[in-house]
Structure formats: C-alpha cells, structure tokens
Coordinates of C-alpha atoms and ligand atoms in Angstrom, one line a residue:
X1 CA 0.0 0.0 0.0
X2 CA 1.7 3.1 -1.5
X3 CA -0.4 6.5 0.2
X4 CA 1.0 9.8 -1.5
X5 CA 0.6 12.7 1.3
X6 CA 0.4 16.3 -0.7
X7 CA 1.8 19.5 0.9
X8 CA 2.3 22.8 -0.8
X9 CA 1.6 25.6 1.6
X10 CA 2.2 26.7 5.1
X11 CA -1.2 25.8 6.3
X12 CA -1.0 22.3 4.5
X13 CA 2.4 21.4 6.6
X14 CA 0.3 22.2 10.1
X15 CA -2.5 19.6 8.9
X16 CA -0.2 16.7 7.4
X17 CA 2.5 16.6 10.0
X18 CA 0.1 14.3 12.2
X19 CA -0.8 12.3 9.4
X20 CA 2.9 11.4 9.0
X21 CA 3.1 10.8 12.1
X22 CA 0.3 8.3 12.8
X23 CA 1.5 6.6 9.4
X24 CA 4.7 6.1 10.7
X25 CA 3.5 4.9 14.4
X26 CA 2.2 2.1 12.5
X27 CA 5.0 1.1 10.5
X28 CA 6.8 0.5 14.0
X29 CA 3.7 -1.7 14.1
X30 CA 4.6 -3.7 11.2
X31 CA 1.5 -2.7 9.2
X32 CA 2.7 -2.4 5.7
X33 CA 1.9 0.9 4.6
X34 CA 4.6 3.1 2.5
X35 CA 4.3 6.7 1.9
X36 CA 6.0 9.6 -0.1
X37 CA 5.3 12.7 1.1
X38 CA 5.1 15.3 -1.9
X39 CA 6.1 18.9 -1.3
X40 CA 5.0 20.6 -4.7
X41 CA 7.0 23.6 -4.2
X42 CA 4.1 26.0 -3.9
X43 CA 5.4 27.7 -0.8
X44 CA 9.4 27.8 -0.8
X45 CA 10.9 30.4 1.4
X46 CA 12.6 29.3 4.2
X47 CA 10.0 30.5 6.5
X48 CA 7.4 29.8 4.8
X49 CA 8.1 26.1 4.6
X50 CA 12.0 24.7 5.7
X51 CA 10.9 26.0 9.2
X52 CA 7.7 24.0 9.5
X53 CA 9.1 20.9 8.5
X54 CA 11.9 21.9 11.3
X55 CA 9.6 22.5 13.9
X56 CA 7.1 20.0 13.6
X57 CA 9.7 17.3 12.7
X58 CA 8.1 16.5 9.4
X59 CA 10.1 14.2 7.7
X60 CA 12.1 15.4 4.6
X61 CA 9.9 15.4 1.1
X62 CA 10.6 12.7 -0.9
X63 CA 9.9 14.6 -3.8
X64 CA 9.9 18.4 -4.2
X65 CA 7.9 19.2 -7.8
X66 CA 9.4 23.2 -7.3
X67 CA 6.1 25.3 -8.7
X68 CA 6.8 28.1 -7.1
X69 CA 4.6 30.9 -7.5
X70 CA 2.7 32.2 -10.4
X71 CA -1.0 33.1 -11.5
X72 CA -3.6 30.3 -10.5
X73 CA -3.4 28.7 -13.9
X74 CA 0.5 28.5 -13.4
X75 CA 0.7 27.2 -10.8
X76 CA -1.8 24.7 -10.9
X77 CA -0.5 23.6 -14.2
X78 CA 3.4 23.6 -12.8
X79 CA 2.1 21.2 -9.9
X80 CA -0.4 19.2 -12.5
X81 CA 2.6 18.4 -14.1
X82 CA 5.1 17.7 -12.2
X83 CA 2.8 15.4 -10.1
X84 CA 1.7 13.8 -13.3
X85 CA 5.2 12.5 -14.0
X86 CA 5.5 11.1 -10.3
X87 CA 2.7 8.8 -10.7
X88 CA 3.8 7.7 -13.9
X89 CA 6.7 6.2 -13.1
X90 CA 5.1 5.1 -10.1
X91 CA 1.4 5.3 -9.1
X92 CA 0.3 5.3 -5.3
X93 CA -2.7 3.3 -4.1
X94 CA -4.1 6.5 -2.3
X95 CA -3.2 10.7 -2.9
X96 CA -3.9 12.5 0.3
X97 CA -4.6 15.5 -0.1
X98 CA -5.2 18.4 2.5
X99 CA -6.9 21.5 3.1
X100 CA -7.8 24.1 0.4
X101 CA -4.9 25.6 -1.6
X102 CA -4.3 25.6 -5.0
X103 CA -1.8 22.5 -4.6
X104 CA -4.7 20.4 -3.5
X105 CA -6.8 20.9 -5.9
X106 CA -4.3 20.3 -8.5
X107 CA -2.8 16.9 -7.1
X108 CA -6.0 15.8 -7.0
X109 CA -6.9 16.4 -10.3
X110 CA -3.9 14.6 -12.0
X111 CA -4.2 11.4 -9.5
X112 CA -7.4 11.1 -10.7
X113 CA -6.7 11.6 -14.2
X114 CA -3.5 9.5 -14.2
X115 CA -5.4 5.8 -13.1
X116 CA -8.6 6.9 -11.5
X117 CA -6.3 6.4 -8.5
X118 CA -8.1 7.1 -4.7
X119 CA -8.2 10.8 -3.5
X120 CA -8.7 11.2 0.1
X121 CA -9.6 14.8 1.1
X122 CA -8.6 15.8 4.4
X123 CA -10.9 18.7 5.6
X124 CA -13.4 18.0 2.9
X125 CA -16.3 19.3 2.9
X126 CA -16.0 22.9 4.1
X127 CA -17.7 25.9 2.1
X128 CA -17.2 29.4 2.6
X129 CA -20.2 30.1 -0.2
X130 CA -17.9 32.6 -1.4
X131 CA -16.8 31.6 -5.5
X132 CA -14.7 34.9 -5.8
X133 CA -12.2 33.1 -3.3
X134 CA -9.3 30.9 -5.3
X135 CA -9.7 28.4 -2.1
X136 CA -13.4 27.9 -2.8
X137 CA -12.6 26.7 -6.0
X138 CA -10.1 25.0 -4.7
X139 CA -12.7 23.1 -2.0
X140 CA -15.3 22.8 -4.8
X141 CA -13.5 21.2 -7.4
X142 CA -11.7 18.5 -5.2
X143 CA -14.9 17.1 -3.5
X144 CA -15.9 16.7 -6.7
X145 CA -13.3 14.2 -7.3
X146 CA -12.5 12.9 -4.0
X147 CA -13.2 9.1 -2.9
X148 CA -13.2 9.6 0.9
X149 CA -13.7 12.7 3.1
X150 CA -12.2 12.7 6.2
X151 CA -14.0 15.8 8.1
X152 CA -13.5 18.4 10.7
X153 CA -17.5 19.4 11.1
X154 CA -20.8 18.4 11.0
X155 CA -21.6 21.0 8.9
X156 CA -19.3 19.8 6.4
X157 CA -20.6 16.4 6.6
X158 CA -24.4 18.6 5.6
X159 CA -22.9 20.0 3.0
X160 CA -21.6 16.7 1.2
X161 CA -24.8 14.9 1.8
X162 CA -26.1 17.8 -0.1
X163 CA -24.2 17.4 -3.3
X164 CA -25.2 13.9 -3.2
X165 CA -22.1 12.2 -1.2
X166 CA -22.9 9.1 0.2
X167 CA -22.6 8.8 3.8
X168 CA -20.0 5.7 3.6
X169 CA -17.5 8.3 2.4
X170 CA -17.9 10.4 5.2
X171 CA -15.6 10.2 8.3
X172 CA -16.3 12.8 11.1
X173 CA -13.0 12.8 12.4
X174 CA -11.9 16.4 13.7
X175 CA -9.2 18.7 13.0
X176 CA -5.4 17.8 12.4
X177 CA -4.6 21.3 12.8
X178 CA -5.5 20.8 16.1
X179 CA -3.7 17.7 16.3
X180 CA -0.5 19.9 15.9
X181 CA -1.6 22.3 18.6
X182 CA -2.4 20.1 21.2
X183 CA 1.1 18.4 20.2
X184 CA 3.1 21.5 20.4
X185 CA 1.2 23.7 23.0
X186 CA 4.3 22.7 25.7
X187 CA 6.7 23.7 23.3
X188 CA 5.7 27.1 22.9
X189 CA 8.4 29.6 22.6
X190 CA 8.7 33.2 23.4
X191 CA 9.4 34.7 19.8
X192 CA 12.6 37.7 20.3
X193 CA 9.4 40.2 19.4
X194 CA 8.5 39.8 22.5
X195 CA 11.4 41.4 24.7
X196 CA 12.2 43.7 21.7
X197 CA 8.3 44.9 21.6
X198 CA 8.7 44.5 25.4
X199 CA 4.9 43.1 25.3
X200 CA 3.3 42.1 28.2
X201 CA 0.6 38.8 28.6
X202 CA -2.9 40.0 27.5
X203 CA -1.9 43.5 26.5
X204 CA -1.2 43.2 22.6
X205 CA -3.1 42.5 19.8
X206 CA -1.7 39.8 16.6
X207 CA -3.2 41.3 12.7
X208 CA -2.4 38.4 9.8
X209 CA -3.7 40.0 6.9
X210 CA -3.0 38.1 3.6
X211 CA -6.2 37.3 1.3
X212 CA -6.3 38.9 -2.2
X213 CA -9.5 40.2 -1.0
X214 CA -7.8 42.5 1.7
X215 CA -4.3 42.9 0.2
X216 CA -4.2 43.4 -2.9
X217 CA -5.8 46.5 -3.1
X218 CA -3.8 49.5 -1.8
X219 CA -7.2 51.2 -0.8
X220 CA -9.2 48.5 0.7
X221 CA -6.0 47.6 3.0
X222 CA -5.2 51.3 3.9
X223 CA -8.5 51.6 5.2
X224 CA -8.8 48.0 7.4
X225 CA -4.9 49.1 8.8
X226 CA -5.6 52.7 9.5
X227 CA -9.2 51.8 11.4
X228 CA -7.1 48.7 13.5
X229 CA -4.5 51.1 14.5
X230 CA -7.1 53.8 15.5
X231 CA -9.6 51.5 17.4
X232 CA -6.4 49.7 19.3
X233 CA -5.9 53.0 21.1
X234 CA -2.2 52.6 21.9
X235 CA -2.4 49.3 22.1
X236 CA 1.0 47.3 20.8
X237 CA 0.0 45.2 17.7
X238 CA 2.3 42.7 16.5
X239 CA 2.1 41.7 12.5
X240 CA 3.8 39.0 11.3
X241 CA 3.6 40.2 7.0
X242 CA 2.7 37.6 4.9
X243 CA 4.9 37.6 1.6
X244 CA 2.0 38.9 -0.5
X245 CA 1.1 41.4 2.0
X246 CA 4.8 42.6 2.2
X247 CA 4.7 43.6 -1.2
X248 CA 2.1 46.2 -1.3
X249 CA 2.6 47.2 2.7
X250 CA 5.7 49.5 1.4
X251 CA 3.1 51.7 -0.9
X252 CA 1.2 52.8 1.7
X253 CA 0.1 55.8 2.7
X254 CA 0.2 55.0 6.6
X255 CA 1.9 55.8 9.5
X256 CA 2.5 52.5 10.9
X257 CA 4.9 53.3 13.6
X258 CA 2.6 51.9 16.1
X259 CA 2.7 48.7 14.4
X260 CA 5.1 46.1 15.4
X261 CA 6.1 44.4 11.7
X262 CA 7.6 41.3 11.3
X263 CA 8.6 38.4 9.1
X264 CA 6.6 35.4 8.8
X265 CA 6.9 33.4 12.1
X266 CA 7.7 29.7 12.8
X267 CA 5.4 27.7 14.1
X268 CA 5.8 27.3 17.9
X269 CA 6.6 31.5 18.4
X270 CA 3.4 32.3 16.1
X271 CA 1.7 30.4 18.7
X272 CA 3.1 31.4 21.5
X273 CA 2.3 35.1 20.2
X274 CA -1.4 34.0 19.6
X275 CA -1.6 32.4 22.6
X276 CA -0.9 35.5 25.3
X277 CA -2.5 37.9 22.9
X278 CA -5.4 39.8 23.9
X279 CA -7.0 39.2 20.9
X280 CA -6.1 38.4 17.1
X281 CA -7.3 40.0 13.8
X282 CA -7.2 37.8 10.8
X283 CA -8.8 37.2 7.5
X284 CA -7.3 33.5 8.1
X285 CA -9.5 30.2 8.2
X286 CA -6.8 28.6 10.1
X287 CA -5.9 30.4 13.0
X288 CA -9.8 31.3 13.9
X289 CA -9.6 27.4 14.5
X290 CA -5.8 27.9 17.1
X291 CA -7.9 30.9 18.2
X292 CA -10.6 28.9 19.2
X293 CA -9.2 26.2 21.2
X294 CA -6.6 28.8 22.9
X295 CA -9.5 30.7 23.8
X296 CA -8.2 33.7 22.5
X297 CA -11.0 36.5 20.7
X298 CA -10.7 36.5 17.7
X299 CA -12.2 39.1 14.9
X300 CA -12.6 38.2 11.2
X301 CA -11.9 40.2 8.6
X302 CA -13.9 38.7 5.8
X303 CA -17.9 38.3 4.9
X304 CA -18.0 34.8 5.1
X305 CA -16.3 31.7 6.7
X306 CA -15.8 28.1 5.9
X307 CA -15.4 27.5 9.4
X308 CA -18.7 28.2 10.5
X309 CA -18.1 26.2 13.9
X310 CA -15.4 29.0 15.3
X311 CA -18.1 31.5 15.5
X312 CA -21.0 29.2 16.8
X313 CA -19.4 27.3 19.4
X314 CA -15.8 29.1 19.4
X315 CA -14.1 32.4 20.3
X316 CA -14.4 33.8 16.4
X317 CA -16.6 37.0 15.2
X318 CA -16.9 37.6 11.2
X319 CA -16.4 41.0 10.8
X320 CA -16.9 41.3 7.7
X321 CA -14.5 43.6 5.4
X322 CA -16.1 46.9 5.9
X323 CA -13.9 49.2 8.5
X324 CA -16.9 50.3 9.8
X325 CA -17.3 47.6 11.9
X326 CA -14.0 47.1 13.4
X327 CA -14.1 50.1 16.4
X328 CA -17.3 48.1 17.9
X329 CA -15.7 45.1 18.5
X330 CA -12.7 46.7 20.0
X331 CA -14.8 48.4 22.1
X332 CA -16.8 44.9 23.3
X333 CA -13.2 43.6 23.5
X334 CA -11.8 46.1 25.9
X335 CA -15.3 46.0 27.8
X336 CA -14.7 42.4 28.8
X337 CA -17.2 41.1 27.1
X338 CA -15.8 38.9 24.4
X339 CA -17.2 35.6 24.5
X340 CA -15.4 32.3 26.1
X341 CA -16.2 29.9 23.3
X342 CA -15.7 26.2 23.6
X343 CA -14.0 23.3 22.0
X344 CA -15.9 22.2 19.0
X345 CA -16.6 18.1 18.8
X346 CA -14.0 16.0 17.9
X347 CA -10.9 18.3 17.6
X348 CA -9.2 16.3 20.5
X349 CA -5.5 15.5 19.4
X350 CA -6.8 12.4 17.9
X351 CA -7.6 13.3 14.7
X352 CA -4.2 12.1 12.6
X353 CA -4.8 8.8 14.5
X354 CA -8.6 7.8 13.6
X355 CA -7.8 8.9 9.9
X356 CA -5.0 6.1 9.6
X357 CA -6.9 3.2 10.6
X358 CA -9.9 4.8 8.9
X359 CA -7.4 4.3 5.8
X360 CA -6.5 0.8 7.0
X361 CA -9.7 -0.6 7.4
X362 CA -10.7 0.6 3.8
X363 CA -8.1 -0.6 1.6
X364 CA -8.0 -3.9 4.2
X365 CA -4.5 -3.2 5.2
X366 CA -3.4 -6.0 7.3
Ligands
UD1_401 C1 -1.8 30.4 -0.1 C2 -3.2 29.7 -0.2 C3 -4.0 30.2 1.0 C4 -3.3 30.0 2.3 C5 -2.0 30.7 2.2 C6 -1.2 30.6 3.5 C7 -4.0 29.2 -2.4 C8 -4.9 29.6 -3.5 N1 -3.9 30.1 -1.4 O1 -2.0 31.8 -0.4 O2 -5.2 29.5 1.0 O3 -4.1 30.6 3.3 O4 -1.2 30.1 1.2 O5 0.0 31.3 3.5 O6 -3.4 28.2 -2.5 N2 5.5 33.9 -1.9 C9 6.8 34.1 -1.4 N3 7.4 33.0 -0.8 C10 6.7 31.8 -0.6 C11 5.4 31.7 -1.1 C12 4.8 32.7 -1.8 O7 7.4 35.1 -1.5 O8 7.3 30.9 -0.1 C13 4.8 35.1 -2.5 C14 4.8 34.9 -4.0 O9 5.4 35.9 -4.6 C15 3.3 34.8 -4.4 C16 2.6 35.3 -3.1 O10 3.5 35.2 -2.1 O11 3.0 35.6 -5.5 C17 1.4 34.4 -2.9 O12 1.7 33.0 -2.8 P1 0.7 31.9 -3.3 O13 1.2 30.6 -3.0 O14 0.2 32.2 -4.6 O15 -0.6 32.1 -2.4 P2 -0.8 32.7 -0.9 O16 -1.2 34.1 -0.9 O17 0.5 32.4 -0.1

C-alpha cells in the first residue's frame, strides 16, 4: 500500500504533519503501509516552509515538484505536471490530499486523471459560499473528485450529503490542525518580538492579513490598517507580514509606527504570540480554528467563513471587510465582554490517529 501525502503551503504542513506521524507509528507496528510525502514547491521560502518541516519534525519530502509561484493557472499547471510525471513512473494506491490551496486541488486532479487512483480529502467538505475566493474553487472542485472525506465538522458532513455524497464516504474525524496544537502547546516559545516589543501577557493584539481580498488593493488595506491602528488605542499590535502582503505594505500611505512588523513566524513563536495575545485580527480560516481552542478572541476580517463552527461554538466574530465595523468590537473587546467559546466536537489530538486506521480498514491493510 503506497499513500501519496500532498503539501504545498504553510497551512498544509500544520495539517499533514500528524498524518505522517500516525503513518509512521504504524510502520513500527509492522503494518505495511509506504508513503512519499510530496512537497510541490508552492510555498518555498525558508520560513514559509523549511521551518515547518523543522519544527514540527516532518520528515524530509521525498519529492519536491518546485512550482513556485505564479497566477492560478500556473501554478496549478506547474504542480499538475510535475505530479503527473511522479505517478507515472510510479502510481500510489491513495493521494492524500489536505486542506484548500491551490496545490490540493491540483494533485488531486492529475491522480485522478493518471489511473482513476483514490483521493482522500482531508478537511473536505468545508464551504465558505464565497466563489470569488481561489480556495473555494479549490474546495469545490476536489470534493468533486474525492473518494473519501475525512471531516473536521458536521456541517461539512451537511454540506456533502447535499451534493449527493454518500454517507460511507464520510468520516467525522476532527481537526489535524489541532492535532498539531495540542502536540506542540508545551513547546511554545517566546518569539525575540516579545522582549524587543517588550509586550506584556494579555496586553497586545496579533493582525495576519494576507487574502487577495484585503491585500491586494492598496485602498481597501489602507482603510482596514488605519481603522485597526485607530480602534487599538495605543495598544501594541504585532504583525507577522505575509509575503503577498509585504509587497504592497511598502506603498502605503500610513503611518504604521505603532505597528510592530515582522517576518513570517515559525510555528511554535506564532503560537506562542497567539496564545498570550489579547486578541487576534485575521482574514485567516486557520488560525480562527488555534484561536478557538486557545480561547483567544478572535475578529474576522472577511464576509463569510468556511469555518462556520469557530463562530457558533468558538471564540471567532466575522467582521466582515467593511472598516466600519471594526471600532465596535474593539470596544466589546476592551469591555470584557468577548465571548469564552468552547471546543468544537472531535478536535481532541486524535484526529491524525482515527484517519489512519480509517485508511486501513478501507483498503483492508493487514
Ligand atoms: C496560499 C493559499 C491560501 C493560504 C496561504 C497561507 C491558495 C490559493 N492560497 O496563499 O489559502 O491561506 O497560502 O499562507 O493556494 N510567496 C513568497 N514566498 C513563498 C510563497 C509565496 O514570496 O514561499 C509570494 C509569491 O510571490 C506569491 C505570493 O507570495 O506571489 C502568494 O503566494 P501563493 O502561494 O500564490 O498564495 P498565498 O497568498 O500564499
């Protein structure tokens, strides 16, 4: 049994490095199961990728297929490609594939295409409702192909029922995301901001601000900055600049000496950061989900969510994108009267674990 596990972007390293894990505690079992783990290259600078695999002791890619960046089409055709070629010289049995970036969409595409070969979406399921979002296509087209979702929700389990899955390929597993957290929540680390920033527990704020939505326009992100730095009243906020962010934050019109910038942080000092924050301001899907099971607030910035779960049971408020709306939830913020949220079903640490002998009982693994 040959499983292929597909990684191309920060968020995808977080998810798979349980899988791997799991995988591997069964090898020591003596269940024969083989895997190549498949970095596509989509993601490439050191911190956006060589650190995650440090930190979260993900073993080395067997193959790296090198994309790199480029326009949607690009990149999914670089990755198409170059996966292509993999599983012609040597098919798998299963392609795991995670999460909702473009390299997940596109591996599972060309194993598909190669020899009708299994697809196994990890997170599948998940709808923001929102088509003008690359990840929604992303989402969209993979379920459409996948064999066997393993999911984080029961609303993600409603929403495949709807487009006809059948419930045998359903598996309410939980969160791997959150497999990593619970992993690496001792390990922790005080990132150097901190004594340089000289913050203090509870008395910061963390912004992550990368979604074409947000970014890409100079006006839309002047606006969102200037009302977060107004409505923080003095407070210190520390931004960790996404690469795509870092390239327009320079042509700004904005005094943002009240901002502490920063590079793109590894794993375990993001964390930490998150972790003793106040409060974070995102437009991410993934750390609404950290946010929730830290108990941290945490305020949107987008109209919709995939992730409908870290509002309803957890610590997350959609914001929306309008500016408008960011002073009133400072205000309810500083108030004290942010809500406590809870732990949504099944994101225990176990997630990894129940996938693999999910995958073992399928293909009759013995
Ligand atoms: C991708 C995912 C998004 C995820 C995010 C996490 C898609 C469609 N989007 O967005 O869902 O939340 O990753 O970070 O897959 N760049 C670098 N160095 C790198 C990688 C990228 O400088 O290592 C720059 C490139 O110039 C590129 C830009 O960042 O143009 C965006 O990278 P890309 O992979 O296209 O998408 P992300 O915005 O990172």
């Amino acid at each position: 049994m040959l499983i292929d596990i597909i990684a191309g972007a920060r968020p995808n390293f977080i998810k798979i490095a349980p899988i791997t894990h799991a995988i591997m505690a069964k090898q020591n079992e003596g269940v024969p199961i083989e895997f190549r783990l498949v970095h596509t290259g989509q993601h490439y600078d050191k911190k956006m990728s060589h650190d995650f695999f440090e930190q979260l002791n993900i073993p080395t890619p067997h193959y790296n297929l090198e994309a790199g960046s480029g326009t949607q089409a690009e990149q999914t055709g670089k990755i198409m490609v170059g996966y292509e070629k993999l599983l012609m010289e040597r098919p798998c049995d299963l392609c795991i594939v995670v999460g909702d970036v473009t390299s997940t969409m596109a591996c599972s595409i060309a194993a598909k295409k190669v020899n009708n070969i299994k697809v196994a979406h990890v997170e599948g399921g998940i709808r923001s409702g929102d088509w003008t979002m690359p990840e929604e296509i992303n989402r969209i087209v993979t379920d459409a192909i996948t064999d066997y979702f393993f999911t984080t929700s029961e609303t993600a389990n409603a929403n495949l029922r709807k487009t006809g899955v059948a419930d045998d390929r359903i598996f309410f597993v939980g969160n791997t995301m959150i497999d990593t957290l619970f992993k690496q929540l001792p390990r922790l680390t005080k990132p150097p901001i901190w004594d340089s920033a000289a913050l203090k527990d509870k008395e910061y704020l963390v912004l992550t601000l990368h979604r074409p939505a947000n970014v890409d326009d100079k006006d839309k992100l002047e606006a969102l900055l200037g009302q977060i730095i107004e409505s923080a009243n003095g407070m210190a906020i520390v931004f960790p600049v996404h690469p795509r962010t870092a390239k327009m934050l320079s042509s700004l019109n904005l005094d943002l000496s009240t901002i502490h910038l920063a590079e793109p942080m590894p794993y375990l000092e993001f964390n930490y950061l998150v972790q003793h924050a106040k409060a974070v301001v995102t437009d991410s899907g993934g750390i609404t989900e950290e946010t929730t099971v830290m108990r941290v607030p945490c305020m949107t910035l987008r109209d919709n969510t995939e992730r409908p779960e870290t509002c309803t049971v957890g610590t997350n408020e959609l914001l929306g994108t309008n500016p408008d709306a960011i002073a009133p939830a400072f205000k309810k913020l500083f108030a004290g009267e942010w809500k406590k949220g809870a732990i949504p079903e099944m994101w225990d640490g176990k997630t990894a674990e129940r996938i693999v002998n999910q995958i073992i009982q399928l293909f009759n693994i013995k």
